[in-house]
């Protein structure tokens, strides 16, 4: 049987089949081997550099180094914006099963205010995936210790150290220095995103915003070796961050504090300029706000209180408050009248206490009429009209001049235009003209409106900073420098820049300035009350800015008006007269008149001369 089976098998066929199978397997193995050799050659030779870089990137990580923001200091070296080491409690939601319960636990361990929780929840909605959200800033030593002891109860929470912006003088300099805040969606243009890598904050307002480009610095980076889990094993090399530059201000913190104390809790503004270069020595706006609340996010509740307040603490009245300049423009109009030859120093105008246009039965009253029942004197000249703030004289001068020449004269002093101060969001004010009214209101100009503009009322609007610059023109007999808060950047001084120039004979300047001197020195001067004890000479002008319109024969009774309907009080001054060093402008909102403003200016100037004698 076996022999029959053996005879039946085809040994030759089986041998051939086996040989073919071996050849196929061998060929396949050779192909695989060649492929493996080629792949090995490709990895090690052809694409060596590519995969070396990929390997390095898996092993080496990059860490951004946050730059230190530039500090800001006043003229005497007092730091007004600094960076303080601080500790922040952060939350990583991905590592927490029950966030509400965790927050409740944290609240049992340390104090968490409703404001802090509100800011946290807002930031939580806006956060990027896998990023930590700050819960509480500026942890003190006790809070850090308590949190460390309870670390096992708080998964997903970390304590991080960093530098935080801090304003040592709080609300005293809030409107000028401004504040930084966390970078928002609309804060950076797409082209500038690269400049903010590694940064979390940006200047929002004030000097922090105006000088953002020099204050922010530039982030550095370090190459670090990491393990498979991403943990740092060591630093390979480092490119240091470039710190922001230091700002040195003209501003004097001590002078600012004196202005704040003198103004008290009244709404208003105080400006002090260096007459020799336009440096801003003080710039106070009342009421004020605390800038430190904004640095790491202010709660909606706190912000709403500021935003909705009738007293508008967020407005910088120094450059954004626009008010009728009232009688403070009379010296400038007087000079214009002299320059145009419409009057001279001896021109007399009858003063019965009111003024009337030909063919018009309306009486344009002088403020003195309600006090004395008559005018200042039978006739008035320019010098005494400035000192006593005679409206009738300037009604007559405005009528002679006409609205358009008058507008041009006032604009030559810089009124009705931005000063270009190095602070954001400055307002331009308004000096009306016939063309302006036609374009803005679609109406013709009337002669009575000219008289009203002649005493700084009607459509006229100015900011305290504009009036300070215009007063500087008078102080310097023809030139004012652009107001500037920053004196130097990293010890590089910023040169003064001429803002405006007004040409006039010296005699004309002298007549106007003599009238401003008599405002204080003469017994009938409207600021004679500040004369007592003066150790320096002062040239000044008071102003009463009307808030509500009074009917022609009605009497202004302050007691019958609400506080917000009462007149604003202005006072402008420079000293010493013979060699002006400082220009001061004070506005007291609803203060009743200039008598509310000049005591504030007196305290500011007294302090300045006491410190700089």
Coordinates of N, CA and C in Angstrom, one line a residue, residues 75-179:
X75 N 9.0 114.3 39.7 CA 10.1 115.1 39.5 C 11.2 114.9 40.6
X76 N 10.8 114.5 41.8 CA 11.7 114.4 42.9 C 12.1 112.9 43.2
X77 N 11.7 112.0 42.2 CA 12.1 110.6 42.4 C 11.2 109.7 43.1
X78 N 10.0 110.3 43.5 CA 9.0 109.4 44.2 C 8.4 108.5 43.2
X79 N 8.4 107.2 43.5 CA 7.8 106.2 42.6 C 6.3 106.3 42.7
X80 N 5.6 106.5 41.5 CA 4.2 106.6 41.4 C 3.5 105.4 40.7
X81 N 4.4 104.5 40.1 CA 3.9 103.3 39.5 C 5.0 102.3 39.6
X82 N 4.8 101.2 40.3 CA 5.9 100.2 40.5 C 5.4 98.8 40.3
X83 N 6.3 97.9 40.4 CA 6.0 96.4 40.2 C 6.3 95.7 41.5
X84 N 5.4 95.2 42.2 CA 5.6 94.5 43.4 C 5.4 93.0 43.3
X85 N 6.3 92.3 44.0 CA 6.1 90.8 44.0 C 4.8 90.5 44.7
X86 N 4.1 89.6 44.2 CA 2.8 89.2 44.8 C 2.5 87.7 44.5
X87 N 1.6 87.2 45.3 CA 1.3 85.8 45.1 C -0.2 85.7 44.8
X88 N -0.5 84.9 43.8 CA -1.9 84.8 43.3 C -2.4 83.3 43.4
X89 N -3.6 83.1 43.9 CA -4.2 81.8 44.0 C -4.9 81.6 42.7
X90 N -4.6 80.6 41.9 CA -5.2 80.3 40.6 C -5.9 79.0 40.7
X91 N -6.8 78.8 39.7 CA -7.7 77.6 39.6 C -7.5 77.0 38.3
X92 N -7.3 75.7 38.2 CA -7.3 74.9 37.0 C -8.5 74.1 36.9
X93 N -9.6 74.5 36.3 CA -10.9 73.8 36.3 C -10.8 72.3 35.9
X94 N -9.8 72.0 34.9 CA -9.8 70.6 34.5 C -9.4 69.6 35.6
X95 N -8.8 70.2 36.6 CA -8.3 69.3 37.7 C -9.3 69.2 38.9
X96 N -10.5 69.8 38.7 CA -11.5 69.9 39.8 C -12.8 69.2 39.3
X97 N -13.3 68.3 40.2 CA -14.6 67.6 39.9 C -15.8 68.5 40.2
X98 N -15.8 69.2 41.3 CA -16.9 70.1 41.7 C -16.3 71.5 42.0
X99 N -16.4 72.4 41.0 CA -15.8 73.7 41.2 C -16.5 74.5 42.3
X100 N -17.9 74.4 42.4 CA -18.6 75.2 43.4 C -18.2 74.8 44.8
X101 N -18.1 73.5 44.9 CA -17.7 72.9 46.3 C -16.3 73.4 46.6
X102 N -15.4 73.4 45.7 CA -14.0 73.8 45.9 C -14.0 75.3 46.3
X103 N -14.8 76.1 45.6 CA -14.8 77.5 45.9 C -15.4 77.7 47.3
X104 N -16.3 76.9 47.7 CA -16.9 77.0 49.1 C -15.9 76.6 50.1
X105 N -15.0 75.6 49.8 CA -14.0 75.2 50.7 C -12.9 76.3 50.9
X106 N -12.6 76.9 49.8 CA -11.6 78.0 49.8 C -12.1 79.1 50.7
X107 N -13.4 79.5 50.5 CA -14.0 80.5 51.3 C -14.1 80.3 52.7
X108 N -14.0 79.0 53.1 CA -13.9 78.6 54.5 C -12.5 78.8 55.1
X109 N -11.5 78.7 54.2 CA -10.2 78.8 54.6 C -9.6 80.2 54.7
X110 N -9.9 81.0 53.6 CA -9.5 82.4 53.6 C -10.7 83.2 53.2
X111 N -10.6 84.5 53.3 CA -11.6 85.5 53.0 C -11.7 85.6 51.5
X112 N -12.9 85.4 50.9 CA -13.2 85.6 49.5 C -14.3 86.5 49.4
X113 N -14.1 87.7 48.9 CA -15.2 88.7 48.8 C -16.1 88.4 47.6
X114 N -17.3 88.9 47.6 CA -18.2 88.7 46.4 C -17.6 89.4 45.2
X115 N -16.9 90.5 45.4 CA -16.2 91.1 44.2 C -15.2 90.2 43.6
X116 N -14.4 89.5 44.4 CA -13.4 88.6 43.9 C -14.0 87.4 43.2
X117 N -15.1 86.9 43.7 CA -15.8 85.8 43.1 C -16.4 86.2 41.7
X118 N -16.9 87.4 41.7 CA -17.5 88.0 40.5 C -16.5 88.1 39.4
X119 N -15.3 88.6 39.7 CA -14.2 88.8 38.8 C -13.8 87.4 38.3
X120 N -13.7 86.5 39.2 CA -13.2 85.1 38.9 C -14.2 84.5 37.9
X121 N -15.5 84.5 38.1 CA -16.5 83.9 37.2 C -16.4 84.6 35.8
X122 N -16.2 85.9 35.8 CA -16.1 86.6 34.5 C -14.9 86.1 33.7
X123 N -13.8 86.0 34.4 CA -12.5 85.5 33.8 C -12.6 84.0 33.4
X124 N -13.4 83.2 34.1 CA -13.6 81.8 33.8 C -14.3 81.6 32.5
X125 N -15.2 82.5 32.2 CA -15.9 82.4 30.9 C -15.1 82.7 29.7
X126 N -14.0 83.5 29.9 CA -13.2 84.0 28.8 C -11.9 83.3 28.7
X127 N -11.6 82.3 29.6 CA -10.3 81.7 29.6 C -10.1 80.8 28.4
X128 N -8.8 80.5 28.1 CA -8.4 79.6 27.1 C -8.4 78.2 27.7
X129 N -8.6 77.1 26.9 CA -8.5 75.8 27.4 C -7.2 75.5 28.1
X130 N -7.2 74.8 29.2 CA -6.1 74.3 30.0 C -5.3 75.5 30.7
X131 N -5.9 76.7 30.6 CA -5.2 77.8 31.3 C -5.8 78.0 32.7
X132 N -4.9 78.5 33.6 CA -5.4 78.8 35.0 C -6.1 80.1 35.1
X133 N -7.0 80.2 36.0 CA -7.8 81.4 36.2 C -7.5 81.9 37.6
X134 N -7.1 83.2 37.7 CA -6.8 83.8 39.0 C -8.1 83.9 39.9
X135 N -8.0 83.5 41.1 CA -9.1 83.6 42.0 C -8.9 84.7 43.1
X136 N -7.7 84.8 43.6 CA -7.4 85.8 44.6 C -6.0 86.3 44.5
X137 N -5.9 87.7 44.3 CA -4.6 88.3 44.2 C -4.0 88.8 45.5
X138 N -2.7 89.0 45.5 CA -2.0 89.6 46.6 C -2.3 88.8 47.9
X139 N -2.0 87.5 47.9 CA -2.1 86.7 49.1 C -1.1 87.2 50.2
X140 N -1.5 87.3 51.4 CA -0.5 87.6 52.4 C 0.1 86.3 53.0
X141 N 1.1 86.5 53.9 CA 1.8 85.3 54.4 C 0.9 84.3 55.1
X142 N -0.1 84.9 55.9 CA -1.0 84.0 56.6 C -1.9 83.2 55.7
X143 N -2.4 83.8 54.6 CA -3.2 83.1 53.6 C -2.4 82.1 52.9
X144 N -1.2 82.4 52.6 CA -0.4 81.4 51.9 C -0.1 80.2 52.8
X145 N 0.1 80.4 54.0 CA 0.4 79.3 55.0 C -0.8 78.4 55.1
X146 N -2.0 79.0 55.3 CA -3.2 78.3 55.5 C -3.5 77.5 54.2
X147 N -3.3 78.0 53.1 CA -3.6 77.3 51.9 C -2.6 76.1 51.7
X148 N -1.4 76.3 52.1 CA -0.4 75.3 52.0 C -0.7 74.1 52.9
X149 N -1.2 74.4 54.1 CA -1.6 73.3 55.0 C -2.8 72.5 54.5
X150 N -3.7 73.2 53.8 CA -4.9 72.6 53.2 C -4.8 72.2 51.8
X151 N -3.6 72.1 51.3 CA -3.3 71.8 49.9 C -4.0 70.5 49.4
X152 N -4.0 69.4 50.3 CA -4.6 68.1 50.0 C -6.1 68.2 49.8
X153 N -6.7 69.3 50.3 CA -8.2 69.4 50.1 C -8.5 70.2 48.9
X154 N -7.5 70.8 48.2 CA -7.7 71.7 47.1 C -7.0 71.3 45.8
X155 N -7.4 70.2 45.2 CA -6.8 69.8 44.0 C -7.2 70.8 42.9
X156 N -6.2 71.1 42.0 CA -6.5 72.1 40.9 C -6.2 73.5 41.3
X157 N -5.8 73.8 42.5 CA -5.4 75.1 42.9 C -3.9 75.3 43.1
X158 N -3.4 76.4 42.7 CA -2.0 76.7 42.8 C -1.8 78.1 43.3
X159 N -0.6 78.3 43.9 CA -0.2 79.6 44.3 C 1.0 80.0 43.4
X160 N 0.8 81.1 42.6 CA 1.8 81.5 41.7 C 2.4 82.9 42.1
X161 N 3.7 83.0 41.9 CA 4.3 84.3 42.2 C 4.6 85.1 41.0
X162 N 4.4 86.4 41.0 CA 4.7 87.2 39.8 C 4.8 88.7 40.3
X163 N 5.2 89.5 39.4 CA 5.2 91.0 39.7 C 3.9 91.6 39.3
X164 N 3.3 92.4 40.2 CA 2.0 93.0 39.9 C 2.2 94.5 40.0
X165 N 1.5 95.2 39.1 CA 1.5 96.7 39.0 C 0.8 97.3 40.3
X166 N 1.5 98.3 40.8 CA 0.9 98.9 42.0 C 1.2 100.4 42.0
X167 N 0.1 101.1 42.5 CA 0.2 102.6 42.5 C 0.2 103.1 43.9
X168 N 1.4 103.4 44.5 CA 1.5 103.7 45.9 C 0.7 104.9 46.3
X169 N 0.4 105.9 45.4 CA -0.4 107.0 45.9 C -1.9 106.9 45.6
X170 N -2.3 105.7 45.1 CA -3.7 105.4 45.0 C -4.4 106.5 44.1
X171 N -5.6 107.0 44.6 CA -6.4 107.8 43.8 C -5.8 109.2 43.6
X172 N -4.8 109.6 44.3 CA -4.2 110.9 44.1 C -3.7 111.2 42.7
X173 N -3.2 110.2 42.0 CA -2.7 110.3 40.6 C -3.4 109.4 39.6
X174 N -4.6 108.9 40.0 CA -5.3 108.0 39.1 C -5.6 108.5 37.7
X175 N -6.0 109.8 37.6 CA -6.4 110.3 36.3 C -5.2 110.6 35.4
X176 N -4.0 110.9 36.1 CA -2.8 111.2 35.3 C -2.1 109.9 34.9
X177 N -1.7 109.2 35.9 CA -0.9 108.0 35.7 C -1.7 106.9 35.0
X178 N -3.0 106.8 35.4 CA -3.9 105.8 34.8 C -3.7 104.4 35.4
X179 N -3.9 103.4 34.7 CA -3.7 102.0 35.2 C -3.5 101.0 34.1

